[in-house]
mmCIF file of C-alpha atoms in Angstrom:
data_model
loop_
_atom_site.group_PDB
_atom_site.id
_atom_site.type_symbol
_atom_site.label_atom_id
_atom_site.label_comp_id
_atom_site.label_asym_id
_atom_site.label_seq_id
_atom_site.Cartn_x
_atom_site.Cartn_y
_atom_site.Cartn_z
ATOM 1 C CA MET A 1 0.000 0.000 0.000
ATOM 2 C CA PRO A 2 1.519 3.341 -0.932
ATOM 3 C CA TYR A 3 2.690 5.522 1.915
ATOM 4 C CA LEU A 4 0.663 8.502 0.760
ATOM 5 C CA ILE A 5 -2.572 6.510 1.029
ATOM 6 C CA ALA A 6 -1.684 5.476 4.595
ATOM 7 C CA LEU A 7 -0.972 9.107 5.453
ATOM 8 C CA ILE A 8 -4.317 10.183 3.953
ATOM 9 C CA PHE A 9 -6.122 7.389 5.814
ATOM 10 C CA GLY A 10 -4.550 8.664 9.051
ATOM 11 C CA LEU A 11 -5.730 12.201 8.300
ATOM 12 C CA MET A 12 -9.241 10.975 7.476
ATOM 13 C CA ALA A 13 -9.434 8.832 10.627
ATOM 14 C CA ALA A 14 -8.290 11.791 12.737
ATOM 15 C CA PHE A 15 -10.843 14.053 11.071
ATOM 16 C CA GLY A 16 -13.640 11.578 11.805
ATOM 17 C CA ALA A 17 -12.466 11.202 15.401
ATOM 18 C CA LEU A 18 -12.234 14.976 15.802
ATOM 19 C CA LEU A 19 -15.823 15.466 14.617
ATOM 20 C CA VAL A 20 -17.170 12.827 17.000
ATOM 21 C CA GLU A 21 -15.024 14.175 19.874
ATOM 22 C CA LEU A 22 -16.308 17.707 19.310
ATOM 23 C CA LEU A 23 -19.866 16.382 19.267
ATOM 24 C CA TYR A 24 -19.248 14.417 22.465
ATOM 25 C CA THR A 25 -17.653 17.353 24.259
ATOM 26 C CA SER A 26 -20.482 19.654 23.222
ATOM 27 C CA PHE A 27 -22.894 17.379 25.102
ATOM 28 C CA THR A 28 -20.698 17.016 28.185
ATOM 29 C CA VAL A 29 -19.977 20.675 28.877
ATOM 30 C CA SER A 30 -20.433 21.484 32.534
ATOM 31 C CA THR A 31 -23.896 22.958 33.190
ATOM 32 C CA ALA A 32 -22.456 25.145 35.966
ATOM 33 C CA SER A 33 -20.127 26.761 33.471
ATOM 34 C CA LEU A 34 -23.012 27.440 31.084
ATOM 35 C CA ALA A 35 -24.666 29.607 33.731
ATOM 36 C CA GLU A 36 -21.504 31.685 33.988
ATOM 37 C CA GLY A 37 -21.345 32.117 30.222
ATOM 38 C CA ALA A 38 -18.183 30.105 29.608
ATOM 39 C CA GLN A 39 -18.242 26.560 28.330
ATOM 40 C CA ILE A 40 -15.735 24.338 30.067
ATOM 41 C CA PHE A 41 -15.075 20.725 29.170
ATOM 42 C CA THR A 42 -13.973 18.877 32.287
ATOM 43 C CA PRO A 43 -11.457 16.157 31.438
ATOM 44 C CA THR A 44 -12.607 13.539 33.942
ATOM 45 C CA LEU A 45 -11.212 10.020 33.736
ATOM 46 C CA PHE A 46 -14.428 8.840 32.107
ATOM 47 C CA ASN A 47 -14.231 11.590 29.479
ATOM 48 C CA LEU A 48 -10.579 10.742 28.777
ATOM 49 C CA PHE A 49 -11.557 7.085 28.350
ATOM 50 C CA VAL A 50 -14.382 7.964 25.938
ATOM 51 C CA LEU A 51 -12.128 10.258 23.892
ATOM 52 C CA ALA A 52 -9.451 7.544 23.661
ATOM 53 C CA GLY A 53 -12.128 5.070 22.577
ATOM 54 C CA ILE A 54 -13.384 7.420 19.884
ATOM 55 C CA GLU A 55 -9.879 7.780 18.450
ATOM 56 C CA GLU A 56 -9.152 4.046 18.506
ATOM 57 C CA LEU A 57 -12.532 3.211 16.979
ATOM 58 C CA SER A 58 -11.872 5.688 14.207
ATOM 59 C CA LYS A 59 -8.522 4.014 13.525
ATOM 60 C CA ILE A 60 -9.892 0.499 13.539
ATOM 61 C CA ILE A 61 -12.530 1.363 10.937
ATOM 62 C CA PHE A 62 -9.786 2.305 8.478
ATOM 63 C CA PHE A 63 -7.551 -0.621 9.426
ATOM 64 C CA LEU A 64 -10.274 -3.193 8.851
ATOM 65 C CA ARG A 65 -10.523 -2.043 5.232
ATOM 66 C CA SER A 66 -6.811 -1.724 4.565
ATOM 67 C CA THR A 67 -5.166 -4.718 6.265
ATOM 68 C CA ARG A 68 -5.913 -6.996 3.316
ATOM 69 C CA PHE A 69 -3.388 -5.002 1.253
ATOM 70 C CA ILE A 70 -0.642 -5.331 3.855
ATOM 71 C CA LYS A 71 1.357 -8.533 3.543
ATOM 72 C CA THR A 72 4.925 -8.207 4.843
ATOM 73 C CA PRO A 73 6.224 -6.969 8.208
ATOM 74 C CA TYR A 74 7.869 -4.046 6.387
ATOM 75 C CA GLN A 75 4.482 -3.037 4.932
ATOM 76 C CA ILE A 76 2.888 -3.343 8.365
ATOM 77 C CA PHE A 77 5.498 -1.086 9.936
ATOM 78 C CA SER A 78 5.502 1.496 7.129
ATOM 79 C CA PHE A 79 1.685 1.612 7.004
ATOM 80 C CA ALA A 80 1.421 2.117 10.783
ATOM 81 C CA LEU A 81 4.162 4.753 10.710
ATOM 82 C CA CYS A 82 2.543 6.790 7.910
ATOM 83 C CA PHE A 83 -0.941 6.337 9.368
ATOM 84 C CA GLY A 84 0.257 7.489 12.808
ATOM 85 C CA ILE A 85 1.988 10.527 11.300
ATOM 86 C CA GLY A 86 -1.206 11.472 9.431
ATOM 87 C CA PHE A 87 -3.383 11.020 12.517
ATOM 88 C CA THR A 88 -0.999 12.994 14.721
ATOM 89 C CA SER A 89 -0.653 15.801 12.178
ATOM 90 C CA LEU A 90 -4.359 16.557 12.123
ATOM 91 C CA GLU A 91 -4.781 16.097 15.876
ATOM 92 C CA TYR A 92 -1.911 18.459 16.650
ATOM 93 C CA PHE A 93 -3.050 21.011 14.054
ATOM 94 C CA ALA A 94 -6.634 20.925 15.375
ATOM 95 C CA ALA A 95 -5.519 21.309 18.987
ATOM 96 C CA SER A 96 -3.285 24.221 18.030
ATOM 97 C CA SER A 97 -6.011 25.872 15.962
ATOM 98 C CA LEU A 98 -8.615 25.538 18.709
ATOM 99 C CA ASP A 99 -6.159 26.903 21.313
ATOM 100 C CA LEU A 100 -6.457 23.744 23.379
ATOM 101 C CA PRO A 101 -3.811 23.357 26.043
ATOM 102 C CA MET A 102 -1.276 20.779 24.904
ATOM 103 C CA SER A 103 0.242 19.097 27.929
ATOM 104 C CA ALA A 104 2.072 16.547 25.762
ATOM 105 C CA SER A 105 4.786 17.129 23.238
ATOM 106 C CA ILE A 106 4.311 16.362 19.560
ATOM 107 C CA PHE A 107 6.705 13.432 20.035
ATOM 108 C CA GLY A 108 4.558 11.870 22.766
ATOM 109 C CA ILE A 109 1.420 12.224 20.671
ATOM 110 C CA LEU A 110 3.225 10.803 17.647
ATOM 111 C CA ALA A 111 4.567 7.879 19.686
ATOM 112 C CA ILE A 112 1.176 6.856 21.087
ATOM 113 C CA HIS A 113 -0.517 6.989 17.686
ATOM 114 C CA ILE A 114 2.233 5.113 15.862
ATOM 115 C CA MET A 115 2.441 2.511 18.630
ATOM 116 C CA SER A 116 -1.315 1.958 18.768
ATOM 117 C CA SER A 117 -1.477 1.825 14.958
ATOM 118 C CA LEU A 118 1.316 -0.722 14.827
ATOM 119 C CA LEU A 119 -0.252 -2.904 17.517
ATOM 120 C CA MET A 120 -3.647 -2.639 15.853
ATOM 121 C CA VAL A 121 -2.356 -3.716 12.441
ATOM 122 C CA PHE A 122 -0.403 -6.636 13.905
ATOM 123 C CA LEU A 123 -3.391 -7.834 15.941
ATOM 124 C CA LEU A 124 -5.838 -7.444 13.068
ATOM 125 C CA LYS A 125 -3.537 -9.291 10.672
ATOM 126 C CA SER A 126 -3.330 -12.272 13.015
ATOM 127 C CA HIS A 127 -6.964 -12.330 14.208
ATOM 128 C CA SER A 128 -9.854 -10.783 12.357
ATOM 129 C CA ASP A 129 -12.972 -12.294 13.938
ATOM 130 C CA LYS A 130 -15.395 -9.969 15.730
ATOM 131 C CA ARG A 131 -14.356 -11.046 19.212
ATOM 132 C CA GLN A 132 -10.671 -10.356 18.545
ATOM 133 C CA ILE A 133 -11.492 -6.993 16.972
ATOM 134 C CA LEU A 134 -13.433 -6.007 20.102
ATOM 135 C CA ILE A 135 -10.607 -7.175 22.382
ATOM 136 C CA THR A 136 -8.090 -5.234 20.253
ATOM 137 C CA LEU A 137 -10.239 -2.111 20.476
ATOM 138 C CA ILE A 138 -10.594 -2.409 24.253
ATOM 139 C CA LEU A 139 -6.875 -3.042 24.827
ATOM 140 C CA LEU A 140 -5.765 -0.151 22.658
ATOM 141 C CA THR A 141 -8.359 2.149 24.198
ATOM 142 C CA LEU A 142 -6.978 1.272 27.647
ATOM 143 C CA LEU A 143 -3.420 1.907 26.415
ATOM 144 C CA HIS A 144 -4.406 5.276 24.921
ATOM 145 C CA PHE A 145 -6.420 6.151 28.025
ATOM 146 C CA GLY A 146 -3.426 5.338 30.221
ATOM 147 C CA TYR A 147 -1.288 7.699 28.158
ATOM 148 C CA ASN A 148 -3.907 10.492 28.276
ATOM 149 C CA ALA A 149 -4.490 10.052 32.026
ATOM 150 C CA SER A 150 -0.756 10.233 32.748
ATOM 151 C CA LEU A 151 -0.480 13.766 31.319
#
């Protein structure tokens, strides 16, 4: 699979995740802050878990369609690397554009997305039944949540 397609898939997955995350956060804005006129999203552990799940679900949708084109370990690594770079690029650009506080460096964000992409592709290549896909999604969501909660 060409690297440019993997990069574009990463951008598209991040865009889909961003839309769903913005929708989710718009419904979970603190009602006390609405009375004061400012909308504040409170990053509770549950909210961090949901946001991590949204991002991993967005990734897995693209991986399920593209893993049939990936055959060798080199292709797996290069696909995950390009996909993670694309996902991170849009996430970092969106956070910067929306003036969201970034408590992690670009390298930390890049590392978590490349690592979760790599693990996801390896797990999906070896097991592709529905139960394994669900277990993969849960494990990677917990990994991503652990990273987000540690910041």
